[in-house]
mmCIF file of C-alpha atoms in Angstrom:
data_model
loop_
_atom_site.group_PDB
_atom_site.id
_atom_site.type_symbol
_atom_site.label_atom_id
_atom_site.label_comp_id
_atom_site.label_asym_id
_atom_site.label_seq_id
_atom_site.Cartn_x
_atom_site.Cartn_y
_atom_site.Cartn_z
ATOM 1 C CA UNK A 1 115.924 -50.053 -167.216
ATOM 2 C CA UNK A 2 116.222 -47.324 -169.832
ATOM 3 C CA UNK A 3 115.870 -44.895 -167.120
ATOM 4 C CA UNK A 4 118.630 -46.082 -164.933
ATOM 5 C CA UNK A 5 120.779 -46.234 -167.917
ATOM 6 C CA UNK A 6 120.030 -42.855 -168.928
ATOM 7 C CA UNK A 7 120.583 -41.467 -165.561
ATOM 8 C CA UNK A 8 124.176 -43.616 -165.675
ATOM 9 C CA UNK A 9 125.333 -42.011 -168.624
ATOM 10 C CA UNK A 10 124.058 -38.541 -167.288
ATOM 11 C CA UNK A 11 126.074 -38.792 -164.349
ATOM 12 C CA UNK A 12 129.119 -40.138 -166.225
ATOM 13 C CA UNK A 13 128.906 -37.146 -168.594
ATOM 14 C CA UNK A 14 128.910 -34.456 -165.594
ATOM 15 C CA UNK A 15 131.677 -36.175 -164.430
ATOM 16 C CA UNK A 16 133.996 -35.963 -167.358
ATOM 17 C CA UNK A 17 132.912 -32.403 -167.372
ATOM 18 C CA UNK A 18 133.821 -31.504 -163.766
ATOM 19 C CA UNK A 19 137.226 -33.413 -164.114
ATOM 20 C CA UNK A 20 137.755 -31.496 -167.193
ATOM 21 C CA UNK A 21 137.320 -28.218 -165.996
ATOM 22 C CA UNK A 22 139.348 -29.386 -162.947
ATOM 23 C CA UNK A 23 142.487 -30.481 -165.150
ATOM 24 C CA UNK A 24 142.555 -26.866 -166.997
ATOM 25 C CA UNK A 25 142.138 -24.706 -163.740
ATOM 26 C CA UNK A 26 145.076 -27.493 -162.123
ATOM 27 C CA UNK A 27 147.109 -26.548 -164.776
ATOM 28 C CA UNK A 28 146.382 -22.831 -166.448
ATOM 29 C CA UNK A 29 146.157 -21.537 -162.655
ATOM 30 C CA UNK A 30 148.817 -21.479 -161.508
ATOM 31 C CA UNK A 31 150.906 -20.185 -164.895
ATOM 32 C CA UNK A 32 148.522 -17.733 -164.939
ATOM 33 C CA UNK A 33 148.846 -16.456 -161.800
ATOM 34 C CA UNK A 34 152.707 -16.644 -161.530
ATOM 35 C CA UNK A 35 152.644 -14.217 -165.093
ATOM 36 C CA UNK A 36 150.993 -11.804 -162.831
ATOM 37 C CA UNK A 37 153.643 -11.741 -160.355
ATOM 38 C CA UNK A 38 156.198 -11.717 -163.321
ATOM 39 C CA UNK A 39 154.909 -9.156 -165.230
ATOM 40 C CA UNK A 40 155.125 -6.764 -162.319
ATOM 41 C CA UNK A 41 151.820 -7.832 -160.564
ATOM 42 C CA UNK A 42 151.917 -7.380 -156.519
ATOM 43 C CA UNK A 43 148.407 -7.716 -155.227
ATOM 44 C CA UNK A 44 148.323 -11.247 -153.647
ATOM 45 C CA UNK A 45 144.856 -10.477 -152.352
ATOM 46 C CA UNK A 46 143.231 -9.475 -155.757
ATOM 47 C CA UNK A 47 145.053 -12.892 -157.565
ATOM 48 C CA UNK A 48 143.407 -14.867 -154.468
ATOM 49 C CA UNK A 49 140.390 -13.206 -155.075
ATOM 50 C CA UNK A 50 140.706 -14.636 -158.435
ATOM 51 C CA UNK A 51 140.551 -17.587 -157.372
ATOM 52 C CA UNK A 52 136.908 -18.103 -156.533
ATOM 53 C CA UNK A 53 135.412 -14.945 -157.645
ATOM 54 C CA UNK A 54 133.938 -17.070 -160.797
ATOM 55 C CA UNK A 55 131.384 -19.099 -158.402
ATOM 56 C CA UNK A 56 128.545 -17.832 -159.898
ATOM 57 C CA UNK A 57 129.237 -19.975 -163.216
ATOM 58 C CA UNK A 58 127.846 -23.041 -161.033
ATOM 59 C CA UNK A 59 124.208 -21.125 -160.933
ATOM 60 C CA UNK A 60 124.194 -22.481 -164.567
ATOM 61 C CA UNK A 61 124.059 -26.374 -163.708
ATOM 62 C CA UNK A 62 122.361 -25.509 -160.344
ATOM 63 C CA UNK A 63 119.762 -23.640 -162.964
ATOM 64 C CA UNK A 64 119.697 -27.016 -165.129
ATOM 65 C CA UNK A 65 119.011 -29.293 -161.828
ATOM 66 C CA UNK A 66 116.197 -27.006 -161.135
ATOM 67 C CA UNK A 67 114.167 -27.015 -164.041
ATOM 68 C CA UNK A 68 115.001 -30.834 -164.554
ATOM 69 C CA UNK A 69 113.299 -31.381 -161.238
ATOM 70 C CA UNK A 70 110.683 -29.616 -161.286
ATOM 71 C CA UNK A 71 109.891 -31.085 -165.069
ATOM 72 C CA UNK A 72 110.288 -34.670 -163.535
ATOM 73 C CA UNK A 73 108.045 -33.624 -160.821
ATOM 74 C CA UNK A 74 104.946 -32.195 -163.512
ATOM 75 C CA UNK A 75 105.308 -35.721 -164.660
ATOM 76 C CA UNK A 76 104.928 -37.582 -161.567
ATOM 77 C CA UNK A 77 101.537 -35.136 -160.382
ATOM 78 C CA UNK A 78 100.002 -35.878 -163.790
ATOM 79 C CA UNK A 79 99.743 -39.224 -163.294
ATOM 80 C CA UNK A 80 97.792 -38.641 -160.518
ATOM 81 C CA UNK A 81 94.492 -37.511 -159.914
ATOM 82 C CA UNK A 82 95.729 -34.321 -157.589
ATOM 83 C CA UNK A 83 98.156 -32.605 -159.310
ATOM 84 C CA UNK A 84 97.732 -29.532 -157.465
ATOM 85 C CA UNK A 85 101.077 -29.452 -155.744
ATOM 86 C CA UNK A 86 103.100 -28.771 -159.363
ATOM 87 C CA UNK A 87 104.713 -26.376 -157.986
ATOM 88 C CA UNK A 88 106.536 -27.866 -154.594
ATOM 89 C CA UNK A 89 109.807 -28.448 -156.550
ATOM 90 C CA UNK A 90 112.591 -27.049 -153.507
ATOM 91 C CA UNK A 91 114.618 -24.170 -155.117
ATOM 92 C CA UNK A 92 117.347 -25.217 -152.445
ATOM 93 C CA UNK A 93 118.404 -28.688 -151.325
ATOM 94 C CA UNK A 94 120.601 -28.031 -148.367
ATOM 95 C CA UNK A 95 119.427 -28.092 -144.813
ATOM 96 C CA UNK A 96 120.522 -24.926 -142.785
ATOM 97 C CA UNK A 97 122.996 -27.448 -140.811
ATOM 98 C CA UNK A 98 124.853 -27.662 -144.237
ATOM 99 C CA UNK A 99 125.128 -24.376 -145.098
ATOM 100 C CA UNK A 100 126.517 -22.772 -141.942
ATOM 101 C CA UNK A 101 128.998 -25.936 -142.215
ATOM 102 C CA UNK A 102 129.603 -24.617 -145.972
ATOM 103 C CA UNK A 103 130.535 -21.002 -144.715
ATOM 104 C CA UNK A 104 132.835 -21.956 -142.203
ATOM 105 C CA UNK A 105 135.085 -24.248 -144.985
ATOM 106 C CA UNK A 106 134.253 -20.686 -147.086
ATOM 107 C CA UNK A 107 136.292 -19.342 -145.054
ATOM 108 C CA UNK A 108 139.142 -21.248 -144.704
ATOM 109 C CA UNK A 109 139.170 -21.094 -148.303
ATOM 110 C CA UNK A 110 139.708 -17.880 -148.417
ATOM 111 C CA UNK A 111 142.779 -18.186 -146.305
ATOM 112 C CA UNK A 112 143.677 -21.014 -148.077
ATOM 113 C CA UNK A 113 143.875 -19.308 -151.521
ATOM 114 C CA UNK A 114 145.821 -16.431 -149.959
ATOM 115 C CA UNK A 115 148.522 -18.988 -148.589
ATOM 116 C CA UNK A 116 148.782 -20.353 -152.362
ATOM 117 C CA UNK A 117 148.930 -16.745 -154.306
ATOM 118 C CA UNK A 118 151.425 -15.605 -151.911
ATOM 119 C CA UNK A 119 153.446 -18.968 -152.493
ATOM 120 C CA UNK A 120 152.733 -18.896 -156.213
ATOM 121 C CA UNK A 121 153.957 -14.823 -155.968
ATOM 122 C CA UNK A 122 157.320 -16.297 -154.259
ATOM 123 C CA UNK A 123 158.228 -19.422 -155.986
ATOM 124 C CA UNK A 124 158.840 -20.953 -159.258
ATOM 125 C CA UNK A 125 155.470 -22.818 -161.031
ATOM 126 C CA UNK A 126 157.515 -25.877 -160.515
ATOM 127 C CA UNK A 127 158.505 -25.835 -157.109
ATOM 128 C CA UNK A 128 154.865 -24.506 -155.606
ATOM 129 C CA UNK A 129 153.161 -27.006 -157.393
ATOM 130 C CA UNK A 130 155.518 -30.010 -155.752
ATOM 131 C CA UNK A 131 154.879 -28.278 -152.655
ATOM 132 C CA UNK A 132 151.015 -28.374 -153.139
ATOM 133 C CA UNK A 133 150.843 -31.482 -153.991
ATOM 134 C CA UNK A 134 152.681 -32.939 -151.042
ATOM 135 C CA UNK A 135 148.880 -31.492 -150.002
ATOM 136 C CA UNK A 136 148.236 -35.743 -150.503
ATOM 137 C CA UNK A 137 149.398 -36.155 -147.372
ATOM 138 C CA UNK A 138 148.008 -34.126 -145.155
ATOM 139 C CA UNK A 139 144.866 -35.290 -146.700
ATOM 140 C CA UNK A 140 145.665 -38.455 -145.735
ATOM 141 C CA UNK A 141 146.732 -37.115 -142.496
ATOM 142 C CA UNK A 142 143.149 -35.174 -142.003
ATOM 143 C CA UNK A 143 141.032 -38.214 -143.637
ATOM 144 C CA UNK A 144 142.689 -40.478 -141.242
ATOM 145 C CA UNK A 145 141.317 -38.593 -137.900
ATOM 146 C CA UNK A 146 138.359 -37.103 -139.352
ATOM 147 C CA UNK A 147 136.732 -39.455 -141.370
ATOM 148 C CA UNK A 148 138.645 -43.094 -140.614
ATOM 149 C CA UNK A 149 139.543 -43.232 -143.765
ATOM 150 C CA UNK A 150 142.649 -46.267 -143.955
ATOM 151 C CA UNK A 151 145.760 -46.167 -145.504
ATOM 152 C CA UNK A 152 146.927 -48.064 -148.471
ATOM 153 C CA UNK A 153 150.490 -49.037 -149.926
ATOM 154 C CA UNK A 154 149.481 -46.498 -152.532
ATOM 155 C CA UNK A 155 149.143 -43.520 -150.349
ATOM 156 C CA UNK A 156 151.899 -44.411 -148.393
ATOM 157 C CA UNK A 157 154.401 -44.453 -151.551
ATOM 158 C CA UNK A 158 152.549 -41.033 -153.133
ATOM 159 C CA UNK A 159 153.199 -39.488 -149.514
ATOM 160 C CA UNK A 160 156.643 -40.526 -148.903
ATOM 161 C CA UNK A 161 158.021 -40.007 -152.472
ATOM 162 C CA UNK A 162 156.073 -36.400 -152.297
ATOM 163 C CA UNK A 163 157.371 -35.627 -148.909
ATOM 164 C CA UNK A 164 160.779 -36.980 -150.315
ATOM 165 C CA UNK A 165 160.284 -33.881 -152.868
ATOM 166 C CA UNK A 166 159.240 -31.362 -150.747
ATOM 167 C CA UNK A 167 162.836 -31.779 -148.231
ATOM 168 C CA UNK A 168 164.693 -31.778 -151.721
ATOM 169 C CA UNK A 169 163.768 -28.687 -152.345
ATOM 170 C CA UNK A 170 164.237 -27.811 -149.116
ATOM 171 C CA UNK A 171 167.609 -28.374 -149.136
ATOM 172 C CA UNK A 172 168.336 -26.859 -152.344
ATOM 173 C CA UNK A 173 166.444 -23.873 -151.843
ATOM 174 C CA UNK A 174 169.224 -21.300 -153.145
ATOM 175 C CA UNK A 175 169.374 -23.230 -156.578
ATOM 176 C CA UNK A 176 166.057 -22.248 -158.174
ATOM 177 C CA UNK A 177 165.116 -18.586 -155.992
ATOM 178 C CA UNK A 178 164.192 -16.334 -158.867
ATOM 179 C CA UNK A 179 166.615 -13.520 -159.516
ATOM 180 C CA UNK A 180 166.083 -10.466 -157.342
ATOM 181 C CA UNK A 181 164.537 -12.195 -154.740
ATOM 182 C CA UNK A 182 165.934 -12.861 -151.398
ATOM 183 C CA UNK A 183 166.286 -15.742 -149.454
ATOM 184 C CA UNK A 184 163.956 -14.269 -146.798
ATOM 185 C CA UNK A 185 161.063 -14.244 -148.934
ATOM 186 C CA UNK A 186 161.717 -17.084 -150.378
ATOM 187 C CA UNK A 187 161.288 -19.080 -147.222
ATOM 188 C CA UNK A 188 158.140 -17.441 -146.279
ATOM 189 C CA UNK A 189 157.193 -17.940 -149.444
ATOM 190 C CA UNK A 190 157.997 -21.618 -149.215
ATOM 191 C CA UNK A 191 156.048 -22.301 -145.528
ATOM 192 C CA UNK A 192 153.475 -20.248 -146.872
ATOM 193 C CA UNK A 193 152.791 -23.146 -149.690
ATOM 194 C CA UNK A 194 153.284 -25.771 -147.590
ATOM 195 C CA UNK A 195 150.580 -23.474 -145.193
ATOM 196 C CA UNK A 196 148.533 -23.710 -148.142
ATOM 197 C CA UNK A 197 148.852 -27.563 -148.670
ATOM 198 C CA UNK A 198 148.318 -28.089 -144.978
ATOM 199 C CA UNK A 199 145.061 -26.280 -144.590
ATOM 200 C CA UNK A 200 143.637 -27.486 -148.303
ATOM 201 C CA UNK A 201 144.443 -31.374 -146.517
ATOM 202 C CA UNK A 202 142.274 -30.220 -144.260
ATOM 203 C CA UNK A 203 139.667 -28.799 -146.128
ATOM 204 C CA UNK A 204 138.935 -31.941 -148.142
ATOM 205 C CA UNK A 205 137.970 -34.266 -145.375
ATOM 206 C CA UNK A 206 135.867 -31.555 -143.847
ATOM 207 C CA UNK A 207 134.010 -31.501 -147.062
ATOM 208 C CA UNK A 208 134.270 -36.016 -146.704
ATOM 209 C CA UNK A 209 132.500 -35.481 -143.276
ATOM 210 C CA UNK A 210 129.951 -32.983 -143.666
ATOM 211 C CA UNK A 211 128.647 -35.260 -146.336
ATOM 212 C CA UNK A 212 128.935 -38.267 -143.812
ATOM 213 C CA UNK A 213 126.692 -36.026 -141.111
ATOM 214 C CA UNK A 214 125.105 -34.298 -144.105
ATOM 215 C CA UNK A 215 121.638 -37.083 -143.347
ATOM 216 C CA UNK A 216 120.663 -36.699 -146.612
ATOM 217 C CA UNK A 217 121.082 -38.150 -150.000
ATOM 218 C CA UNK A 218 124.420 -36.599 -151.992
ATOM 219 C CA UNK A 219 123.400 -35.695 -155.404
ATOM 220 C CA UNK A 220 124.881 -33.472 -158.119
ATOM 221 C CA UNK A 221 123.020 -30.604 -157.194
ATOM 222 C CA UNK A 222 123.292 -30.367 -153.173
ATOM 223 C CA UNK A 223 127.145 -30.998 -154.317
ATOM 224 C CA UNK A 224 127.074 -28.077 -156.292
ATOM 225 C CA UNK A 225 125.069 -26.011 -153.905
ATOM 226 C CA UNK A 226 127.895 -26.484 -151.625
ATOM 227 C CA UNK A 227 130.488 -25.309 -154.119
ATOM 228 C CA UNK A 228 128.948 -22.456 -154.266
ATOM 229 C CA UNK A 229 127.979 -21.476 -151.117
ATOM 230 C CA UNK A 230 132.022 -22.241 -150.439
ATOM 231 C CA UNK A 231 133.105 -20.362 -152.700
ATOM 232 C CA UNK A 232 131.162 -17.410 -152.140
ATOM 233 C CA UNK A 233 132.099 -16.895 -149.067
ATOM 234 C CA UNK A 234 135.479 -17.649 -149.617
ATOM 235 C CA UNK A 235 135.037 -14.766 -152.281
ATOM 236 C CA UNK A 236 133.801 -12.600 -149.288
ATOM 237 C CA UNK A 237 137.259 -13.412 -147.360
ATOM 238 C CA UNK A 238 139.527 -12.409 -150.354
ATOM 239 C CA UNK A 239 137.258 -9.352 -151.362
ATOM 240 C CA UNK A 240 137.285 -8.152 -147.342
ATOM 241 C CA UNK A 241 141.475 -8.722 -147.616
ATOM 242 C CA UNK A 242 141.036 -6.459 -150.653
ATOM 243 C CA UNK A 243 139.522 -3.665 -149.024
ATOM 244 C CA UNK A 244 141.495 -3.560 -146.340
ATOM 245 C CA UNK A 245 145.337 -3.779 -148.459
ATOM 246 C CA UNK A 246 143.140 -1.123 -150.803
ATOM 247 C CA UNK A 247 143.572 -3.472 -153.835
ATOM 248 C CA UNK A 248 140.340 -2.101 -155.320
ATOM 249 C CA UNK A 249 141.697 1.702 -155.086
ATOM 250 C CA UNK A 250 144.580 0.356 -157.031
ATOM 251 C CA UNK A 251 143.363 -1.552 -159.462
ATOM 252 C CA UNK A 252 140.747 1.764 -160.323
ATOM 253 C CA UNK A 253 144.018 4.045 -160.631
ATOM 254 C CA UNK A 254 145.938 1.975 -163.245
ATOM 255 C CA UNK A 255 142.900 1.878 -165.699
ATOM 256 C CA UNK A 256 141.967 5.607 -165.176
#
């Protein structure tokens, strides 16, 4: 009984944490990255680069997971008479099948966060963000024909008010263009967000039904595995757009 309870609170804790961490990069991001693009900053690829480029901060809990396991695991062989097998603790907890499955939403990651840095590069904080989060409902869309998931007279309100929003704005696109930016790009900029909501509704219930055909147990860690096996490759997207619009060269001649 202790156990379980311990094990409750443990998992209630690393949620707080995750939504935490999720509120401040919601709503730091994208001031952050629009700054950029005030302050003179062009390179879309390098801010959507930025975007995933920390991954490797999830080794640090993945670390944790690890060394929790394999201390539960000790305990379990020394109650027995063999405890020769100490050391059989998996480094890794996805199957192969869920890590090719990882790359490929990796990937459309990386197109994803180009979509929102060139949106975010185009638009006002305000506007993008309505525009992503009309993101709800092609979610809903997505989770619908992917995963069966119903609707409710909850989603159908958030979609239709956010919709609502997003044809507002629409229609009173030449009220809040910045200053010295032209209706043109403002558009693109404009489908490009709404690009970037479309294919992030997508995203989600891919991740809902690779964990439905997953055929193993979700935990903590094989969630976290997959964040960062996502995001890494997603990293490899943005850094490969980098090389190519010669971001990198760039970057290395303003600091020398």
């Amino acid at each position: 009984m202790a156990t379980q309870e311990s094990s409750s609170r443990k998992k209630k804790f690393l949620l707080i944490i995750n939504c935490i961490i999720l509120a401040i990069g919601n709503c730091g991001g994208p001031l952050i990255t629009r700054l950029y693009f005030l302050k003179g900053g062009e390179r879309i690829w390098l801010s959507s680069w930025l975007e995933t480029v920390g991954w490797p901060i999830v080794l640090i809990p993945l670390s944790f997971s690890y060394f929790n396991r394999r201390r539960e695991f000790q305990g379990k062989m020394l109650s027995t008479i063999d405890n020769n097998n100490n050391n059989n603790t998996k480094l890794i907890l996805m199957t192969p099948r869920i890590f090719v499955a990882s790359i490929g939403i990796g990937v459309l990651t990386g197109f994803d966060n180009y979509l929102y840095a060139y949106g975010v590069a185009k638009l006002p904080v305000s506007t993008s963000a309505l525009l992503i989060a009309s993101q709800l409902a092609f979610t809903a869309a997505f989770a619908f024909l992917l995963v069966k998931q119903k609707f409710t007279s909850y989603s159908i309100n958030s979609i239709f008010l956010l919709t609502f929003g997003a044809v507002v704005l629409a229609l009173h696109a030449k009220g809040d263009r910045p200053n010295g930016e032209s209706k043109k790009e403002y558009v693109l900029g404009f489908i490009m967000t709404l690009g970037a909501a479309a294919l992030y509704g997508l995203i989600l219930p891919l991740f809902e039904l690779m964990y439905k055909k997953a055929k193993q147990g979700i935990t903590y860690t094989l969630v976290m595995e997959i964040q960062a096996v996502s995001c890494l490759f997603s990293t490899v997207v943005c850094t490969i757009g980098m090389i190519i619009n010669k971001d990198f060269q760039v970057c290395l001649s303003l600091h020398l």
